[in-house]
PDB file of C-alpha atoms in Angstrom:
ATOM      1  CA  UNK A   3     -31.942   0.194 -18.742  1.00 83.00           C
ATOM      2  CA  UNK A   4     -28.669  -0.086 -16.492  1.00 93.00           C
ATOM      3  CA  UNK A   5     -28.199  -3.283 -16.973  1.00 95.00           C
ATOM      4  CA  UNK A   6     -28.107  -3.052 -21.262  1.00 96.00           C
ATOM      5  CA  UNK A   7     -25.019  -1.349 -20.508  1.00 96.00           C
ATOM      6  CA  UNK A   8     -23.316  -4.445 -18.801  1.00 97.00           C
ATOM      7  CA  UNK A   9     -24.477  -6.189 -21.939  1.00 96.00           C
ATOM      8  CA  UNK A  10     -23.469  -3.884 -24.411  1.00 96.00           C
ATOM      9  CA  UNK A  11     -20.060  -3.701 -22.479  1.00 96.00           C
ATOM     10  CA  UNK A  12     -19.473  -6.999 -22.801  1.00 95.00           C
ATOM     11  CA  UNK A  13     -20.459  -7.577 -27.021  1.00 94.00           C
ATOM     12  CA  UNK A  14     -17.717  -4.782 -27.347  1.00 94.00           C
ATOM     13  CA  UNK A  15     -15.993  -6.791 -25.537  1.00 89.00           C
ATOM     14  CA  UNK A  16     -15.518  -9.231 -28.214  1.00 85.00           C
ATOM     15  CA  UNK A  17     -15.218  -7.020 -30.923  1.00 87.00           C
ATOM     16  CA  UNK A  18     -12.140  -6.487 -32.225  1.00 87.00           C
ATOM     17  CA  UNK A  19      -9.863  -3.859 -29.953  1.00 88.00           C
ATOM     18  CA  UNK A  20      -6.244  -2.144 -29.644  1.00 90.00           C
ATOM     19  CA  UNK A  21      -5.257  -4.144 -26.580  1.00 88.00           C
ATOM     20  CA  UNK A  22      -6.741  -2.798 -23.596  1.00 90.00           C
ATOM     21  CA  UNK A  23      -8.679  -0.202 -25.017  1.00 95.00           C
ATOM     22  CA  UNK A  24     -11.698  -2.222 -23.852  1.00 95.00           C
ATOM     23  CA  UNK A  25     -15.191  -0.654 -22.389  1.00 97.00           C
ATOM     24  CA  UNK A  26     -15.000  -3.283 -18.897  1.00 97.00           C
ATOM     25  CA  UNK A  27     -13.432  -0.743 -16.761  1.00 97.00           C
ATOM     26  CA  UNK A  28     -16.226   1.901 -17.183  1.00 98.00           C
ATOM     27  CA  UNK A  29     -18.765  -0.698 -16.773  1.00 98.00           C
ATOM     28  CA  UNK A  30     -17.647  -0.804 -13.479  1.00 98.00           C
ATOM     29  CA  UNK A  31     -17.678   2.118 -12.742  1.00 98.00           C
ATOM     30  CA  UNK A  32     -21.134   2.661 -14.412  1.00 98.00           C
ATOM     31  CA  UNK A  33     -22.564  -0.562 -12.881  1.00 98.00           C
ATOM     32  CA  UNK A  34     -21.021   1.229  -9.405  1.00 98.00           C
ATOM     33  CA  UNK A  35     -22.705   4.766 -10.062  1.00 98.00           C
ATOM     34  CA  UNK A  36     -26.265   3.737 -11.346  1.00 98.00           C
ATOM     35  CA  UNK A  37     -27.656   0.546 -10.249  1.00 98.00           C
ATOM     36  CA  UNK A  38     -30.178   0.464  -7.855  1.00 97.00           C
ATOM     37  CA  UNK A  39     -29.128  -2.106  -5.387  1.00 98.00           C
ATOM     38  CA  UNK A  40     -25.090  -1.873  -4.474  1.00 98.00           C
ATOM     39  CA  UNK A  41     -25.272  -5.619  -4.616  1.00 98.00           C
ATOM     40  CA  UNK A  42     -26.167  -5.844  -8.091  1.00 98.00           C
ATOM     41  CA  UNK A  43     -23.383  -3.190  -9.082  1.00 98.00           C
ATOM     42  CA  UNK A  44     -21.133  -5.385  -8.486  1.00 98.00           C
ATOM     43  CA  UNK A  45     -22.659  -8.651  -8.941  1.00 98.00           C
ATOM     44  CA  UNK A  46     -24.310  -8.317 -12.252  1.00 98.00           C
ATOM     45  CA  UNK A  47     -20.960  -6.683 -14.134  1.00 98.00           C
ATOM     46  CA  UNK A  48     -18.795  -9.802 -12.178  1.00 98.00           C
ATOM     47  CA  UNK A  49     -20.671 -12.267 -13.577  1.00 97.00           C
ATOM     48  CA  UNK A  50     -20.950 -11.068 -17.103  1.00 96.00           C
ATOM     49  CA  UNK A  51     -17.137 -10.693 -16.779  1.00 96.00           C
ATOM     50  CA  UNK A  52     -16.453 -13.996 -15.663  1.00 95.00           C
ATOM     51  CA  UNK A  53     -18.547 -15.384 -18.388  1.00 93.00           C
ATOM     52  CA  UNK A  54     -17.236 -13.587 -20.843  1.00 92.00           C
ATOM     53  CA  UNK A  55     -13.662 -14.553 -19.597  1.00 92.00           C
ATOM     54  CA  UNK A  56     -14.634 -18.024 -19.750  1.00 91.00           C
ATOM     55  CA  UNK A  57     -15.884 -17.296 -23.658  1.00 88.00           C
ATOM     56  CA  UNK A  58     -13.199 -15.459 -24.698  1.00 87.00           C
ATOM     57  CA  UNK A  59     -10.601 -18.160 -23.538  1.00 87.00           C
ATOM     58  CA  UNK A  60     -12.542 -20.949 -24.695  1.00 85.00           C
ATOM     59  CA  UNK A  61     -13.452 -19.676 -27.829  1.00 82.00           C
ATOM     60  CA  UNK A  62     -11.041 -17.051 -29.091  1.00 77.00           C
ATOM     61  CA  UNK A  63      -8.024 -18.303 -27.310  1.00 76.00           C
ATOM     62  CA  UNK A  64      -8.331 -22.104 -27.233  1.00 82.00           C
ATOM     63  CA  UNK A  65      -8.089 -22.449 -24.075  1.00 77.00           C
ATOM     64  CA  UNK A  66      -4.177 -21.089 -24.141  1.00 78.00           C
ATOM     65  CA  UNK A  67      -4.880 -18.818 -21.310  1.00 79.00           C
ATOM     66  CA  UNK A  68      -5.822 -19.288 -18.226  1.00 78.00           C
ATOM     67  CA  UNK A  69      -9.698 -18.439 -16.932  1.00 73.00           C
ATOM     68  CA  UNK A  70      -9.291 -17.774 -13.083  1.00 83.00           C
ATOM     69  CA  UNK A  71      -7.756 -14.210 -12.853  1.00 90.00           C
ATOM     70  CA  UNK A  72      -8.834 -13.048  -9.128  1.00 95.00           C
ATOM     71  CA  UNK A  73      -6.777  -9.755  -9.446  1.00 97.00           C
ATOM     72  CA  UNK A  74      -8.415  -8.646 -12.606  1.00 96.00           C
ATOM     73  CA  UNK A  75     -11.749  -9.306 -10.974  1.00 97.00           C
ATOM     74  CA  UNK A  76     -10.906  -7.618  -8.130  1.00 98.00           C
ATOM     75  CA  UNK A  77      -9.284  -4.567  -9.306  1.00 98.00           C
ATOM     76  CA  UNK A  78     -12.558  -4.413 -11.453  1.00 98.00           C
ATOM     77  CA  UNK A  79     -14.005  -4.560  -8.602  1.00 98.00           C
ATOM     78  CA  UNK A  80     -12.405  -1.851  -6.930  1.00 98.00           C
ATOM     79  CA  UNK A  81     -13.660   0.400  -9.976  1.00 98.00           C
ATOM     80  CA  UNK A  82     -17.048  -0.522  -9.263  1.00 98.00           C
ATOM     81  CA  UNK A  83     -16.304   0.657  -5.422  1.00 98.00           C
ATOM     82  CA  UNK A  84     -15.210   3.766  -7.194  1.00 98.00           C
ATOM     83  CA  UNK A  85     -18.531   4.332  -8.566  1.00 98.00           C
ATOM     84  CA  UNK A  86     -20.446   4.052  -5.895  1.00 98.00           C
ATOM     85  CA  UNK A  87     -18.568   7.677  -5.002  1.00 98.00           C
ATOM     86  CA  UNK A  88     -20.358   8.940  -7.995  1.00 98.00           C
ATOM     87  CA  UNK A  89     -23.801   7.708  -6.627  1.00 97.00           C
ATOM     88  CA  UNK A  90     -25.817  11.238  -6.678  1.00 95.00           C
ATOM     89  CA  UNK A  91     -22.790  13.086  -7.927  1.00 97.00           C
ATOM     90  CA  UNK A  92     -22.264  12.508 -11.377  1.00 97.00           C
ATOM     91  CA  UNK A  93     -20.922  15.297 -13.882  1.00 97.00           C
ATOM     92  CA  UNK A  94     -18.301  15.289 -15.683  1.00 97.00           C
ATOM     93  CA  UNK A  95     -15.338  16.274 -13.679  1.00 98.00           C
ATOM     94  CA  UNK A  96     -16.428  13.825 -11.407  1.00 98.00           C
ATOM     95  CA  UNK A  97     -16.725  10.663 -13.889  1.00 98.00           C
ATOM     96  CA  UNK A  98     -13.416  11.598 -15.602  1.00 98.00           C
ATOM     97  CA  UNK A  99     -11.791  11.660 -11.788  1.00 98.00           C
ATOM     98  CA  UNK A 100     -13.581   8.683 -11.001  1.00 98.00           C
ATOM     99  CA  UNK A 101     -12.554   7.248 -14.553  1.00 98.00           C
ATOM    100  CA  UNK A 102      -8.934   8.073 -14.078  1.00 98.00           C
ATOM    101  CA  UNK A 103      -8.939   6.811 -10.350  1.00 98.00           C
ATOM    102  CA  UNK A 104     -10.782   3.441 -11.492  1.00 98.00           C
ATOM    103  CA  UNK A 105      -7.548   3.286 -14.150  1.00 98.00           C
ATOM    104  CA  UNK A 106      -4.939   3.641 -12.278  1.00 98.00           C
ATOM    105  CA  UNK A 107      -6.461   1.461  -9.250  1.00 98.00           C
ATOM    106  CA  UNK A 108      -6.985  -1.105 -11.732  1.00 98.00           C
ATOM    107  CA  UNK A 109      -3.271  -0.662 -13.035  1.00 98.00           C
ATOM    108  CA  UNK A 110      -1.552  -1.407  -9.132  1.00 98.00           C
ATOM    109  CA  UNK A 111      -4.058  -4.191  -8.462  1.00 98.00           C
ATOM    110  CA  UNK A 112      -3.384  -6.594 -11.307  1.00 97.00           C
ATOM    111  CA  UNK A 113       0.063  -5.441 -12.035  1.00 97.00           C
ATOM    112  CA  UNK A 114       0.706  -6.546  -8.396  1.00 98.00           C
ATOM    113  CA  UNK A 115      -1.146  -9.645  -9.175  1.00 97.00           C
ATOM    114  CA  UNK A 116       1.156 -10.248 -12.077  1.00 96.00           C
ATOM    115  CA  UNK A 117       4.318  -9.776  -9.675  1.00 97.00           C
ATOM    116  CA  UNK A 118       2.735 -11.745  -6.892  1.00 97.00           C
ATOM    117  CA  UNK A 119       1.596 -14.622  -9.402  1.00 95.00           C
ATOM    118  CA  UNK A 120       4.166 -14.727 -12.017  1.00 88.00           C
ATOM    119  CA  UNK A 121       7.493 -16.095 -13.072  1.00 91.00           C
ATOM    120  CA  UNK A 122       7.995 -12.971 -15.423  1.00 94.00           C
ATOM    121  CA  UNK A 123       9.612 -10.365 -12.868  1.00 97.00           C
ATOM    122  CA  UNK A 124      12.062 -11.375  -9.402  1.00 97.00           C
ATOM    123  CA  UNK A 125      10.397 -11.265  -6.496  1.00 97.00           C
ATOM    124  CA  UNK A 126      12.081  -8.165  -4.785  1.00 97.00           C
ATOM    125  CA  UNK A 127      11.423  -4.156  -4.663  1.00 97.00           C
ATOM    126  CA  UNK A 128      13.230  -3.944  -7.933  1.00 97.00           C
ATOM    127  CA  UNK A 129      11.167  -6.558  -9.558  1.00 97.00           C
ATOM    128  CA  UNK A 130       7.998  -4.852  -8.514  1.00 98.00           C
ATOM    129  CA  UNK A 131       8.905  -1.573 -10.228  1.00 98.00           C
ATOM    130  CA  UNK A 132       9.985  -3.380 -13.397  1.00 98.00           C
ATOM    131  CA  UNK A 133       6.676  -4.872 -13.462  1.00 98.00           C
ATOM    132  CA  UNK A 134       4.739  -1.797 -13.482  1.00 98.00           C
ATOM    133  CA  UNK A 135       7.392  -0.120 -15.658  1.00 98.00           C
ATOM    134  CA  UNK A 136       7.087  -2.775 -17.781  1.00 97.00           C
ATOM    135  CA  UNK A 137       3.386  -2.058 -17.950  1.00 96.00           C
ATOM    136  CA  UNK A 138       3.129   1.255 -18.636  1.00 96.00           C
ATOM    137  CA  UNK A 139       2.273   1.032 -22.500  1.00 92.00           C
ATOM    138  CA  UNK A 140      -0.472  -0.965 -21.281  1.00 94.00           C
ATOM    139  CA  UNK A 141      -2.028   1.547 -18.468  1.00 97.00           C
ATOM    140  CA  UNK A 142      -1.715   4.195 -21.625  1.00 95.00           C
ATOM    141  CA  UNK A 143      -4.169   2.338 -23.819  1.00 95.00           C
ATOM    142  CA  UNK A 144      -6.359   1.308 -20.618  1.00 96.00           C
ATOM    143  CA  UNK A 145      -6.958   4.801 -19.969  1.00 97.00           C
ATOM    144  CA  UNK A 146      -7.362   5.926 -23.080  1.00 96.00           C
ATOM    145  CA  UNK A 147     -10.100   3.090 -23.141  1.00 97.00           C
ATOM    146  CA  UNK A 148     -11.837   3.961 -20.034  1.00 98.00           C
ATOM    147  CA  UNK A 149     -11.744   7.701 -20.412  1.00 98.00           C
ATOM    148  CA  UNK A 150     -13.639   6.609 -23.820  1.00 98.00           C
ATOM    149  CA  UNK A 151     -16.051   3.941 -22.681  1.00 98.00           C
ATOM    150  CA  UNK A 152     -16.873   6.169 -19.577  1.00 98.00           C
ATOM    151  CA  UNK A 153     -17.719   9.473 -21.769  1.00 98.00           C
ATOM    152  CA  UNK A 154     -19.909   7.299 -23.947  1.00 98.00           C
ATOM    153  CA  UNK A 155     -21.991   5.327 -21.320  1.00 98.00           C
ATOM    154  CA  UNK A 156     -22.307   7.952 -19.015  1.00 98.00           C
ATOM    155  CA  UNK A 157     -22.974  10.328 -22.112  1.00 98.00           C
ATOM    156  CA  UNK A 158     -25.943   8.313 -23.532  1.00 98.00           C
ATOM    157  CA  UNK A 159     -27.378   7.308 -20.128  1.00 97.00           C
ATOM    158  CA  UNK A 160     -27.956  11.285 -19.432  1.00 97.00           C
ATOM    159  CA  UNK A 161     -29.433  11.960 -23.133  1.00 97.00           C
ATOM    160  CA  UNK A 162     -31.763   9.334 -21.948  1.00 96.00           C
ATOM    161  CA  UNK A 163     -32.643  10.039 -18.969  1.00 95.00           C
ATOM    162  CA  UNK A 164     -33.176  13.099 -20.030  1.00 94.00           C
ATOM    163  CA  UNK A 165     -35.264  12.416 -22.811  1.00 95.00           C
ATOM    164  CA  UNK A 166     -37.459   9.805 -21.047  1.00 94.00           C
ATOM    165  CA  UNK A 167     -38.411  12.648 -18.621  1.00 92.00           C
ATOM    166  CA  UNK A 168     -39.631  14.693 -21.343  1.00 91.00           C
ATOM    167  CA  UNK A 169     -41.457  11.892 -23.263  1.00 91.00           C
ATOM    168  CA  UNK A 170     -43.200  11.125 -19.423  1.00 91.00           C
ATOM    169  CA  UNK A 171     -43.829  15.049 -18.810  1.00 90.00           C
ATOM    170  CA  UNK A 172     -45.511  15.256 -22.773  1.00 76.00           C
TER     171      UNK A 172
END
């Protein structure tokens, strides 16, 4: 059943979206907190990514964009790391930490990777903190996405867990 979430994840993906209001985040950090094998957490979630990126810049974009974007993938998966916290501990206080930690992880890794990488921002202390300052309307929407995205999946997957244990018990 985890792994409909990576799929559902990434059909939402391709719906239409305020930009970075997108459900990839939390299926990190799902991926991280219920999958059976570690492995596969972050695997399964990293491959459906980077075929979706692929899609998306082949077939929405064109091929304007570029398709290799290590920091995204790894900042997503530094979420995923973040969800393995939540292994045996989820409520929620602990998702909407893990959700807001996962955010803002995500925010310093590929706004980094956007200083590191780019043209867009001098390569000194002061163009670091215009990058992230610069980015800040961004992190907004990301968190408003993730806080979202992890509420519903995490949400659904106790309703039905839940209710799976009573259709089992009769």
């Amino acid at each position: 059943m985890t792994y409909a979430y990576v799929v559902a994840a990434i059909l939402l993906r391709l719906a239409p979206h305020p930009w970075n209001v997108t459900p990839l985040g939390s299926m990190f950090l799902f991926s991280g907190a219920t999958f059976k094998s570690r492995t596969a957490s972050l695997l399964v979630p990293l491959g459906a990514l980077m075929l979706s990126d692929l899609a998306v810049v082949r077939i929405l974009y064109g091929g304007r964009y570029e398709w290799f974007t290590p920091w995204t993938w790894l900042a997503f998966l530094f979420v995923g790391l973040i969800g393995w916290m939540l292994r045996g501990r989820i409520t929620g206080l602990n998702v909407l930490a893990a959700s807001l930690g996962g955010s803002i992880v995500f925010f310093v890794v590929t706004n980094f990777g956007v200083w590191v990488d780019g043209q867009l921002y001098a390569h000194t202390w002061h163009g670091l903190i215009e990058c992230y300052v610069m980015a800040l309307p961004f992190f907004r929407n990301a968190i408003l996405g993730d806080l979202f995205y992890a509420a519903v999946m995490f949400g659904s997957y106790d309703w039905l867990t839940a209710r799976m244990r009573r259709l089992r018990a009769g």
